Tab-separated table of C-alpha atoms and ligand atoms in Angstrom:
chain	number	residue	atom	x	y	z
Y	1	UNK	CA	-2.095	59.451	-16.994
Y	2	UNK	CA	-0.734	61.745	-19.728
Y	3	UNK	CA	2.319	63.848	-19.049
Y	4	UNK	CA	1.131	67.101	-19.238
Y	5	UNK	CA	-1.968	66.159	-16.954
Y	6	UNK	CA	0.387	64.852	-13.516
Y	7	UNK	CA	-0.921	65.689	-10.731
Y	8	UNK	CA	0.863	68.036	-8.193
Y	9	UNK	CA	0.377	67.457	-4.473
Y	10	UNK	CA	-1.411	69.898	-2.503
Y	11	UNK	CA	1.435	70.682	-0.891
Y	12	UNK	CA	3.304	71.541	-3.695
Y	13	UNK	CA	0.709	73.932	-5.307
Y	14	UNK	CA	0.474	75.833	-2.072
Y	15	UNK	CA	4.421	76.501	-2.509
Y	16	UNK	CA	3.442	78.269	-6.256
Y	17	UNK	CA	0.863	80.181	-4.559
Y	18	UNK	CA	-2.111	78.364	-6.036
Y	19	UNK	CA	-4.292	78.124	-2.752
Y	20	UNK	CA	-7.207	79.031	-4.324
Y	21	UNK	CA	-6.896	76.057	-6.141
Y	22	UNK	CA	-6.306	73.466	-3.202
Y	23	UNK	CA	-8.999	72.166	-1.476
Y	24	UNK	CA	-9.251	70.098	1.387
Y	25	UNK	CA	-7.517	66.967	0.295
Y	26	UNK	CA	-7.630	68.138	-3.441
Y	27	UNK	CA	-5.044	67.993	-6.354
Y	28	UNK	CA	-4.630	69.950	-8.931
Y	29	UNK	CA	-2.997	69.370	-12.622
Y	30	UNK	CA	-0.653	71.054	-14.285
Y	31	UNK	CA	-3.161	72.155	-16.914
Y	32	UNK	CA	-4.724	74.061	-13.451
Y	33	UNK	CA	-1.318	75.270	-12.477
Y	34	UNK	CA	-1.039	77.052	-16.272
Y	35	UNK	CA	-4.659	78.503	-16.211
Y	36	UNK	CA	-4.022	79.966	-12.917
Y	37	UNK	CA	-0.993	81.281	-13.863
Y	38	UNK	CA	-2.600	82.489	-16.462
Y	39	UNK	CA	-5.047	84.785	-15.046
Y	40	UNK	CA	-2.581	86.039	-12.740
Y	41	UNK	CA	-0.873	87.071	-15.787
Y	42	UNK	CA	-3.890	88.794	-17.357
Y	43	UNK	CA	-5.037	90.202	-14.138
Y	44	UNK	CA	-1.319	91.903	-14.648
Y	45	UNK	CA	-2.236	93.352	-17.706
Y	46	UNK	CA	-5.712	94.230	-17.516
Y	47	UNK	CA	-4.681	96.668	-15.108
Y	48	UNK	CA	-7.568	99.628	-15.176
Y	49	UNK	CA	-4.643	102.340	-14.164
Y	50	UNK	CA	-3.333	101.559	-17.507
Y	51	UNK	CA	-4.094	104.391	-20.211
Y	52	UNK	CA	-5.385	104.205	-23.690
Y	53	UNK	CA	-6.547	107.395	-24.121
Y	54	UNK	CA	-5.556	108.887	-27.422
Y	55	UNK	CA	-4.770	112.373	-28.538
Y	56	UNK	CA	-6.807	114.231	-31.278
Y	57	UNK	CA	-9.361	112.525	-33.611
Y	58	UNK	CA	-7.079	111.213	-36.714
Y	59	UNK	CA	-7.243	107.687	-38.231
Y	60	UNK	CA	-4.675	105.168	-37.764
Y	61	UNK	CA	-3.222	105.706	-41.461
Y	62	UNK	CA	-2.823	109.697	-40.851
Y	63	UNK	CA	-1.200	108.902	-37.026
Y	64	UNK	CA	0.960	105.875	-39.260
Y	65	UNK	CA	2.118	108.578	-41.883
Y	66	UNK	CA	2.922	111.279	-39.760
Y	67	UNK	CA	5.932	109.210	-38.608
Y	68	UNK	CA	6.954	107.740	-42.224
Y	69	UNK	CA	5.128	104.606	-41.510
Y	70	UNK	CA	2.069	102.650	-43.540
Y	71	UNK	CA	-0.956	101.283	-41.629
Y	72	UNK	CA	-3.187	99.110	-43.637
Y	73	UNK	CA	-5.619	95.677	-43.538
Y	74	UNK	CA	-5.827	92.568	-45.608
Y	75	UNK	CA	-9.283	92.225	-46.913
Y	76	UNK	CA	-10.878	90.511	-49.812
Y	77	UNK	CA	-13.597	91.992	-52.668
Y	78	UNK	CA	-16.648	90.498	-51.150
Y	79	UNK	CA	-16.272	92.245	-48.220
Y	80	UNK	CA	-15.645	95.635	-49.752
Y	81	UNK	CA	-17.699	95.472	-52.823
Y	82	UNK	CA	-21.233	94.280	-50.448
Y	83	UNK	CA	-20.492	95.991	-47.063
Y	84	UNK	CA	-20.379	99.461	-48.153
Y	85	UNK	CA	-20.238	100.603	-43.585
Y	86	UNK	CA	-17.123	98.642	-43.972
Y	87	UNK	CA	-15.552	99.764	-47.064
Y	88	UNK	CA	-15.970	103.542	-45.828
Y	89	UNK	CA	-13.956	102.298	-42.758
Y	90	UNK	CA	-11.459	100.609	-44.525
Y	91	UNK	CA	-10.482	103.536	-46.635
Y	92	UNK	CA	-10.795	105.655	-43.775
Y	93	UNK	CA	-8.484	103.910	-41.762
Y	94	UNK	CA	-6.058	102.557	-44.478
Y	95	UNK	CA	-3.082	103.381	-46.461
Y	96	UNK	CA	-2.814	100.234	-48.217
Y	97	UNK	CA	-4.569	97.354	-49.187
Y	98	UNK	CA	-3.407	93.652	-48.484
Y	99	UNK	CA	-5.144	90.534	-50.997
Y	100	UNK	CA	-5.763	88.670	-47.670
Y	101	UNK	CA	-7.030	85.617	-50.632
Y	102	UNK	CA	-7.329	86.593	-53.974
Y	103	UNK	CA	-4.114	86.488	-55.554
Y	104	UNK	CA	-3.036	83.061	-53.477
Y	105	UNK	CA	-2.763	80.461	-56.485
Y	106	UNK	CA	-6.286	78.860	-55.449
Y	107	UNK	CA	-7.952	81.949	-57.043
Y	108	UNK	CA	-5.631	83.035	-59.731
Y	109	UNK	CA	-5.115	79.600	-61.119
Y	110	UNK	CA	-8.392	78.087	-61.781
Y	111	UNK	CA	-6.765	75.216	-63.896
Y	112	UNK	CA	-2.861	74.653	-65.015
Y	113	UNK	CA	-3.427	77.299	-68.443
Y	114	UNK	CA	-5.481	79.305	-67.032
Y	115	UNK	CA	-4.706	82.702	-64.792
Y	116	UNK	CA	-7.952	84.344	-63.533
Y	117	UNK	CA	-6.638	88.070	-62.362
Y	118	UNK	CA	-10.406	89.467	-62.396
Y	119	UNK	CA	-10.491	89.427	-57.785
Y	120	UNK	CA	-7.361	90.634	-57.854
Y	121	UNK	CA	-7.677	93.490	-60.583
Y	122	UNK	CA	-10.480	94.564	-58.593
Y	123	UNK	CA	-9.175	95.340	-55.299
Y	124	UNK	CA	-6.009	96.901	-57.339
Y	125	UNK	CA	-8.945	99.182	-58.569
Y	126	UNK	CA	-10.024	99.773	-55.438
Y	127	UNK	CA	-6.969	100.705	-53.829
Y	128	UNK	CA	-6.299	102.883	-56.834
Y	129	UNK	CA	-9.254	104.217	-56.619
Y	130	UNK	CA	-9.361	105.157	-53.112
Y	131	UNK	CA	-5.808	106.965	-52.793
Y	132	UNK	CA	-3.965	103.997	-51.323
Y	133	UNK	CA	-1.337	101.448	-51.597
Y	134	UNK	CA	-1.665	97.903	-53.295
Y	135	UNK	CA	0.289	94.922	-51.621
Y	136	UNK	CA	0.363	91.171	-53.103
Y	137	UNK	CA	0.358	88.192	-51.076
Y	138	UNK	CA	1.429	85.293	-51.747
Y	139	UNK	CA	3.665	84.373	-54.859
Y	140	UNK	CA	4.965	81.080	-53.247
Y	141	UNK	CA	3.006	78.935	-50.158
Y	142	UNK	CA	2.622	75.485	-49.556
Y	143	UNK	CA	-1.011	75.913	-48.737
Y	144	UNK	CA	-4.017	76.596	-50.428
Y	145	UNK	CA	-2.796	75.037	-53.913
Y	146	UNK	CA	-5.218	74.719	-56.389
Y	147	UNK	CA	-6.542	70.870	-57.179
Y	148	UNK	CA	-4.801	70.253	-60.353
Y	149	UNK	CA	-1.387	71.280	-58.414
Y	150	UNK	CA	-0.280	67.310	-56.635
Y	151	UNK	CA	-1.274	65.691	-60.378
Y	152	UNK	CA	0.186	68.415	-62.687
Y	153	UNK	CA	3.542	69.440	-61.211
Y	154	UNK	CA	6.600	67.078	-60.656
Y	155	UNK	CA	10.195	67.276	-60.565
Y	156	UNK	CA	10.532	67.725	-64.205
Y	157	UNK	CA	8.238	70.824	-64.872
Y	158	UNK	CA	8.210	72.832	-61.092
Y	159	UNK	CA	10.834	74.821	-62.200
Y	160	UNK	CA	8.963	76.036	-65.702
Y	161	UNK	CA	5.767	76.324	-63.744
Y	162	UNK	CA	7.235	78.563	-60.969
Y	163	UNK	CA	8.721	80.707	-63.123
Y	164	UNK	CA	6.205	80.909	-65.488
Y	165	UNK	CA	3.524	81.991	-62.823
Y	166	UNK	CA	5.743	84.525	-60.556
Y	167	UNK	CA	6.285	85.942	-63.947
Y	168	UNK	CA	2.880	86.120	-65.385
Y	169	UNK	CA	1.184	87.399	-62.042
Y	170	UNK	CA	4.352	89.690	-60.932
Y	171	UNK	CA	4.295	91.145	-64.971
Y	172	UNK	CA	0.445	91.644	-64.886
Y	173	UNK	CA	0.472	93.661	-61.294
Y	174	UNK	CA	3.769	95.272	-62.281
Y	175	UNK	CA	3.813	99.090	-61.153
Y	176	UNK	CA	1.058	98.833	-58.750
Y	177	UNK	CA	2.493	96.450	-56.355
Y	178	UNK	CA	3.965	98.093	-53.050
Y	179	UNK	CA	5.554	95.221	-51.913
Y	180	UNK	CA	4.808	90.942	-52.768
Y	181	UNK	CA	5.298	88.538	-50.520
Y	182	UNK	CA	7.311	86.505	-52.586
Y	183	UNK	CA	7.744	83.151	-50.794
Y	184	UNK	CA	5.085	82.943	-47.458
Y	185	UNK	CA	5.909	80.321	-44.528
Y	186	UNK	CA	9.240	78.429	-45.938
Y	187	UNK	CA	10.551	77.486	-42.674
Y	188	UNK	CA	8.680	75.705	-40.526
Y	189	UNK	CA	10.566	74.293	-37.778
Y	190	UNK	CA	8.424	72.596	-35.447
Y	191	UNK	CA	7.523	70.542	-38.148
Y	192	UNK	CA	10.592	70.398	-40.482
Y	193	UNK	CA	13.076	67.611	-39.367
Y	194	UNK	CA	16.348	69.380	-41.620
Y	195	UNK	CA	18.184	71.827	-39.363
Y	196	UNK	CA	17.752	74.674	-41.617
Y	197	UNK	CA	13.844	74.434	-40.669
Y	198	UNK	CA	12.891	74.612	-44.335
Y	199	UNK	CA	9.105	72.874	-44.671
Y	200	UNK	CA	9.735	70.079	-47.432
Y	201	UNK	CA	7.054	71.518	-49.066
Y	202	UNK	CA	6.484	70.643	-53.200
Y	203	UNK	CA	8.995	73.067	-54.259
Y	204	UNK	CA	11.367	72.079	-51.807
Y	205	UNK	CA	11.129	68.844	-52.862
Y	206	UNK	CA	10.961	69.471	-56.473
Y	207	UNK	CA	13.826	71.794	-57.009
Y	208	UNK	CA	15.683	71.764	-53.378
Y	209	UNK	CA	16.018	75.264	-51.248
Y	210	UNK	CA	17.181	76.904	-54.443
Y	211	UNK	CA	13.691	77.528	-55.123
Y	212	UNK	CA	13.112	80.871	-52.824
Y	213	UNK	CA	16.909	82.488	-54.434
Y	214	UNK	CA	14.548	81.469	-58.093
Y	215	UNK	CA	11.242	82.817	-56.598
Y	216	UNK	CA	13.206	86.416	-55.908
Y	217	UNK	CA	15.046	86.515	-58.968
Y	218	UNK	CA	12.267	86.066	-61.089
Y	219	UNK	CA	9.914	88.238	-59.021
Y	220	UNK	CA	12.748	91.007	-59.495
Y	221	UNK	CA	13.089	90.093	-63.431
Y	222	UNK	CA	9.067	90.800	-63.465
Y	223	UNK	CA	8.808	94.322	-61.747
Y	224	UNK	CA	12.413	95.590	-61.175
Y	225	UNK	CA	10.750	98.609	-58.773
Y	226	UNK	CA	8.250	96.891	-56.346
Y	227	UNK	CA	9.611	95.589	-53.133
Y	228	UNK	CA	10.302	91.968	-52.105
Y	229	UNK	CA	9.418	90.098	-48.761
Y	230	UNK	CA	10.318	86.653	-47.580
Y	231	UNK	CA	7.205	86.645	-45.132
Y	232	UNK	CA	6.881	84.354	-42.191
Y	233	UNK	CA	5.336	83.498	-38.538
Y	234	UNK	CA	6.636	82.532	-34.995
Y	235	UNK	CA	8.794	84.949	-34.967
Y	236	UNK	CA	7.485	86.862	-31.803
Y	237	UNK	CA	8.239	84.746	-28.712
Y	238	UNK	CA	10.551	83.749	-26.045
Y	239	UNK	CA	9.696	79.816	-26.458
Y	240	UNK	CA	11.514	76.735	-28.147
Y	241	UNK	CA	9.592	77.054	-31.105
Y	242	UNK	CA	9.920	80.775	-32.125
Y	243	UNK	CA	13.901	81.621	-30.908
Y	244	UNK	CA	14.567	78.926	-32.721
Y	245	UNK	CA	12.528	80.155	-35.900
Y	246	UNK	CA	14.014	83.384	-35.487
Y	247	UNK	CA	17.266	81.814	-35.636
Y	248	UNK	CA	16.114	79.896	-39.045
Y	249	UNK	CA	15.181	83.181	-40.826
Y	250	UNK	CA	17.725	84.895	-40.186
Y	251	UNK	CA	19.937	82.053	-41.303
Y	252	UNK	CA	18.086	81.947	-44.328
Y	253	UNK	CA	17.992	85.546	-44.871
Y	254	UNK	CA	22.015	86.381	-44.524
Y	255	UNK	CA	22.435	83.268	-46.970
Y	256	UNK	CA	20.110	84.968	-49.917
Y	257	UNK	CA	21.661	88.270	-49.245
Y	258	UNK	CA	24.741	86.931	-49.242
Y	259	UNK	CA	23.892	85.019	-52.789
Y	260	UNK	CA	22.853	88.997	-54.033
Y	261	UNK	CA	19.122	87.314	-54.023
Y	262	UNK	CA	16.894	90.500	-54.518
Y	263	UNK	CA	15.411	90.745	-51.194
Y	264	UNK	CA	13.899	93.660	-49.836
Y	265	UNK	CA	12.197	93.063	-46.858
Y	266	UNK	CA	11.107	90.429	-43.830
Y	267	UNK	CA	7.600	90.338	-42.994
Y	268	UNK	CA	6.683	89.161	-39.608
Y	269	UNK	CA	3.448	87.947	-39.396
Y	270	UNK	CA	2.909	88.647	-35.997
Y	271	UNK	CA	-0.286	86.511	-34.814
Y	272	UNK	CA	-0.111	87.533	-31.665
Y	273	UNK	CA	-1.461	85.345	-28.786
Y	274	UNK	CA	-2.994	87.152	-25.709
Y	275	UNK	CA	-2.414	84.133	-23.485
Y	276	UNK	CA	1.097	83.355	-24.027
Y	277	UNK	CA	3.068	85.412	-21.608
Y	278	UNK	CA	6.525	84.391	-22.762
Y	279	UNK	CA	6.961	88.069	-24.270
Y	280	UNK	CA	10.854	89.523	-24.360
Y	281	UNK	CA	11.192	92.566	-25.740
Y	282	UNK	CA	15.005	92.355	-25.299
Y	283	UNK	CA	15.426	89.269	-27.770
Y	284	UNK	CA	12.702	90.646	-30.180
Y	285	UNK	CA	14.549	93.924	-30.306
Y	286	UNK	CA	17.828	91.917	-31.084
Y	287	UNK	CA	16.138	90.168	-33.374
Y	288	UNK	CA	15.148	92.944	-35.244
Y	289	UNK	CA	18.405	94.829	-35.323
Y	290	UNK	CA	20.103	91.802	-36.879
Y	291	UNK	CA	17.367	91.949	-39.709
Y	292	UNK	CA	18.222	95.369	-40.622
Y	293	UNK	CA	21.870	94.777	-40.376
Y	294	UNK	CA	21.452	93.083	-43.003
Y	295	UNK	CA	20.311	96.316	-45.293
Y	296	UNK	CA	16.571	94.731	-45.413
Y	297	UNK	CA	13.270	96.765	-44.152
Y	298	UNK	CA	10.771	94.757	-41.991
Y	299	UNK	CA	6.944	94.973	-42.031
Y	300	UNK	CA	4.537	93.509	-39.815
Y	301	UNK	CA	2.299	91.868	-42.081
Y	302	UNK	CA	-0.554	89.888	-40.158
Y	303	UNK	CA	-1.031	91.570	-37.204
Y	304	UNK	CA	-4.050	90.398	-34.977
Y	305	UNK	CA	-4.174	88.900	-31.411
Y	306	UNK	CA	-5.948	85.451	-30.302
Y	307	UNK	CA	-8.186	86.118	-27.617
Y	308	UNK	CA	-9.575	82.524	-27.266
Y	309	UNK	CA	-8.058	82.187	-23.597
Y	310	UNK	CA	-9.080	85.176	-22.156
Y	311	UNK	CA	-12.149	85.647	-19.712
Y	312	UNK	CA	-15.164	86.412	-21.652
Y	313	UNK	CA	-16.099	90.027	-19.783
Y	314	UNK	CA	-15.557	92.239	-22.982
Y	315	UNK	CA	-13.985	95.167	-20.775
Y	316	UNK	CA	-11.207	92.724	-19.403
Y	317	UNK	CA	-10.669	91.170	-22.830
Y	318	UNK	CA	-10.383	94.029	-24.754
Y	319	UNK	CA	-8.110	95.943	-22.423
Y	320	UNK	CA	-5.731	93.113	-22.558
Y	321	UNK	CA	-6.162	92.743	-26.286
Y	322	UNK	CA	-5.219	96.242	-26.546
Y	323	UNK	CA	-2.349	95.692	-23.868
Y	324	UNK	CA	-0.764	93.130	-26.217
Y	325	UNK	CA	-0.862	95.553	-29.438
Y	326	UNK	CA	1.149	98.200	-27.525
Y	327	UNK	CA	3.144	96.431	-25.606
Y	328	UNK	CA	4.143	94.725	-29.180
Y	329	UNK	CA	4.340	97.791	-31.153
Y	330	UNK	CA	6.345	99.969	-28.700
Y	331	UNK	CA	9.018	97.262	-29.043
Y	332	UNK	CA	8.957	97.109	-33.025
Y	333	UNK	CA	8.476	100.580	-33.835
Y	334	UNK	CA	11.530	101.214	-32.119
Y	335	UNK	CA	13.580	99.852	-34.810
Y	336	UNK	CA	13.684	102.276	-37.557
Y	337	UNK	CA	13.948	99.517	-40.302
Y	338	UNK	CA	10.417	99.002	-39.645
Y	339	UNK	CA	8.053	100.435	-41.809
Y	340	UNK	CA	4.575	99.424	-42.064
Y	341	UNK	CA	1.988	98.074	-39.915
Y	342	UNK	CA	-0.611	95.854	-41.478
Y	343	UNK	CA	-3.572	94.322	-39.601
Y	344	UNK	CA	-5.310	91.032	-40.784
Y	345	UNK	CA	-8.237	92.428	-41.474
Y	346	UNK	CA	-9.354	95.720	-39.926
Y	347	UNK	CA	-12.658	94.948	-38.075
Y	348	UNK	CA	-14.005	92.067	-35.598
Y	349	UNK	CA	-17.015	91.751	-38.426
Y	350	UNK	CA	-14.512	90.041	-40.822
Y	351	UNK	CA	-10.993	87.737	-39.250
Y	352	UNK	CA	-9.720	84.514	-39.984
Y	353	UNK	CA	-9.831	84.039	-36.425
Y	354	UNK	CA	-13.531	83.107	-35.936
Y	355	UNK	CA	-12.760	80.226	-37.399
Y	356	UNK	CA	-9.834	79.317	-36.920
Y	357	UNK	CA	-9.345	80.275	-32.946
Y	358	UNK	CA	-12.985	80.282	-31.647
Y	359	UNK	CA	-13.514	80.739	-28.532
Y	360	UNK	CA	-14.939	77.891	-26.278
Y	361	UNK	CA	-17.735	79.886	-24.539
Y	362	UNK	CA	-18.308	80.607	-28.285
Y	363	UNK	CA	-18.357	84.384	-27.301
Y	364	UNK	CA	-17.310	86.049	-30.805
Y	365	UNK	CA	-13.652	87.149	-31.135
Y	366	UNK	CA	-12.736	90.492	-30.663
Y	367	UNK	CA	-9.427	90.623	-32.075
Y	368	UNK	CA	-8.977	93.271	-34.349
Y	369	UNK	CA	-8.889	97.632	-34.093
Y	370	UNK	CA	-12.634	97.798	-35.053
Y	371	UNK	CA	-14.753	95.455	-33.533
Y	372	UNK	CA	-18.520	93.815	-34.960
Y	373	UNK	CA	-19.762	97.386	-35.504
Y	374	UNK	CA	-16.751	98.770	-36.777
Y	375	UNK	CA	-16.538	101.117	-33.375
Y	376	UNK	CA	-12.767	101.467	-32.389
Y	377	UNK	CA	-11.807	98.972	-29.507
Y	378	UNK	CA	-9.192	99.593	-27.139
Y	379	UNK	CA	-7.499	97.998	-29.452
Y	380	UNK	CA	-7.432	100.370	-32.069
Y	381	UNK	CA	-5.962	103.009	-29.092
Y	382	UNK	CA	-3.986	101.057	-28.663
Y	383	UNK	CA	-2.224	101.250	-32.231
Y	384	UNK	CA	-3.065	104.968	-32.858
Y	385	UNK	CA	-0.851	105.553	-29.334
Y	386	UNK	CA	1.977	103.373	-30.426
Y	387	UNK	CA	1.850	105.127	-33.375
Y	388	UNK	CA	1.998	108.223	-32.181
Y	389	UNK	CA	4.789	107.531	-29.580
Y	390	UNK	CA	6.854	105.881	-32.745
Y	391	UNK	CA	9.987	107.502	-33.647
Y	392	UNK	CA	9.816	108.936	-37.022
Y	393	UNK	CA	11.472	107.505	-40.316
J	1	9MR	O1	-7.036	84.741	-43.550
J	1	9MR	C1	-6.835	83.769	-44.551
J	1	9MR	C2	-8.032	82.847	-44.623
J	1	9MR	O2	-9.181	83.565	-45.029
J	1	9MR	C3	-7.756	81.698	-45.591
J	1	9MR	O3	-8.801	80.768	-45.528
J	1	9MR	C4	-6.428	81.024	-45.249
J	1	9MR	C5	-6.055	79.983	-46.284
J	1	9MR	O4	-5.841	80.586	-47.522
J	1	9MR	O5	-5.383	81.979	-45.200
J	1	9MR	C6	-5.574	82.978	-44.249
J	1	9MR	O6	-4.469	83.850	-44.265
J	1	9MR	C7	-3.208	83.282	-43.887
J	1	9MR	C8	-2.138	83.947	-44.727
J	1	9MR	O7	-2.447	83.759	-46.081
J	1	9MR	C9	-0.763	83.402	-44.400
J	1	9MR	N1	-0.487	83.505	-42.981
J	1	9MR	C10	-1.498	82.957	-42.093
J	1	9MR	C11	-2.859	83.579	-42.429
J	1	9MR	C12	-3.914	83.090	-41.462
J	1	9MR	O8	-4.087	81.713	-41.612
């Protein structure tokens, strides 16, 4: 029998309170304990005395401004250019727009000589355009690398190549780019075996941890007035595997600021996960305050919230969905360094996480502010509030 599937006596599960569970002569598993738990846990937040009303009629970028903050989405050209119900939304509801794909180097770099900017010059358009911000992601990430990447670049060229395409791409954007994310996921540590976390990813190997200091300072070189994030995830929780990420990014962050790197910012991701309960605002807020102690701003970058665990009645799901947005965002607004939200994506219609987190009872995901029909959720309440209860910049 696998670890994680023991069984626990019945005796035993009556002493955690799990009679419901315990039949006569029964056992249960752990994996029984934790689902139990589990609901209790949601049943705790899907309480129907909680309030998400919401005061007045404006959008979430107008409630986000009014306190010196920026809401936006990431979103690509296909959907904007062919949905035009969604594109009004998206404007509507957005002060800036986040490449969720099309300037990762899978698009822009079609083969080693080539740079193909025409996605990406679109939705700059588009944001220009429409009134609103313009924010690049990614400059540096171990995923999504174009074929020609394992057979072209080795220990000998990385460094030209880096530089050459932070450069070109940073150069070609330059004055239109809020903010980059400069280097996306470097630490990894539940699957990094050095103690600084860093993912031995082909840079790292290539040119050693002096690539993200070289990543900045070329970025900087390229556009001396946008603003420059080291952008990563699992930094949220109170378990093993994020305090001890938090502890790796901040490591890594004091030692570029201390090197006078030209960082601006940290971007927490912030894939939130409506089934893990180990939520501490205390070490969050800590963890926060030592960011901007260090003189850097913080944006949440990829805000959404997995939903796969949840029970499938939409009015349950989406109250805790909207639960875990403002129980998040009342914690991070507090800090004053922070200032932006971004969503990843805006609407239910179009996330990552249909894919990528489905849902067993293959319900569809409702995950984001907007859901299919791009009607506000609970969710989306549940930002405009925290918004609107934000201290102001
Ligand atoms: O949402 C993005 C999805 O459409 C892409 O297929 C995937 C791979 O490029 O990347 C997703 O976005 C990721 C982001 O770039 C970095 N942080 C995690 C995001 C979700 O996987």
């Amino acid at each position: 029998m696998s670890k994680n599937r023991r069984l626990v006596t019945r005796r035993h599960a009556l002493q955690l309170g799990l009679a419901s569970l315990v039949g006569v002569g029964a056992s249960v598993t752990v994996e029984a304990m934790r689902q139990n738990y589990q609901a209790q846990q949601n049943q705790a937040l899907d309480n129907p005395r909680r309030n998400f009303t919401v005061v007045g009629q404006n959008s979430l970028k107008k409630r986000a401004a009014a306190k010196g903050l920026i809401y936006g989405a990431a979103t690509e050209q296909v959907k904007l250019s062919s949905d035009i119900a969604f594109a009004t939304h998206y404007v509507q509801e957005c002060g800036i727009l986040v490449t969720e794909n099309q300037l990762k180097w899978i698009i822009l770099r079609p083969t080693p000589d080539r740079f193909d900017f025409t996605p990406g010059d679109w939705l700059a358009e588009f944001a220009r355009t429409h009134g609103m911000l313009f924010r690049g992601h990614t400059l540096v990430w171990e995923q999504v690398l174009p074929k020609w990447f394992g057979e072209v670049v080795n220990r000998q060229n990385a460094e030209k190549i880096l530089v050459e395409h932070i450069t070109e791409v940073v150069k070609h954007y330059s004055g239109k780019v809020h903010s980059w994310d400069v280097v996306n996921e470097a630490i990894a540590v539940s699957y990094s075996n050095r103690p600084d976390g860093l993912s031995l990813n082909p840079w790292m190997l290539f040119l050693g941890e002096s690539y993200i200091d070289l990543a900045f300072r070329t970025a900087a070189a390229a556009d001396p007035h946008t603003m420059l994030v080291y952008n990563d995830r699992w930094l949220d929780y109170d378990t093993p595997r994020d305090n001890a990420q938090r502890i790796a990014v901040l490591k890594l962050l004091e030692r570029l600021k201390t090197s006078g790197t030209p960082l601006h910012a940290l971007g927490i991701q912030a894939h939130l996960n409506a089934s893990e309960t180990r939520f501490n605002p205390k070490k969050l807020r800590k963890f926060l305050a030592d960011v901007a102690s260090l003189g850097l701003k913080i944006l949440v970058t990829e805000l959404d919230v997995i939903d796969k665990d949840l029970p499938k009645d939409i009015k349950v799901r989406d109250r805790i969905v909207a639960s875990v947005y403002e129980d998040y965002l009342n914690v991070v607004l507090d800090e004053k360094a922070v200032i932006a939200v971004l969503t990843w994506g805006l609407s239910d219609r179009y996330t990552w996480l249909a894919t990528y987190e489905p849902r067993k009872d293959r319900a569809p995901v409702r995950t984001l502010p907007l859901d299919s029909n791009l009607k506000p959720k609970l969710a989306w309440n549940a930002m405009a509030r925290a918004f609107d209860n934000a201290p102001k910049r």
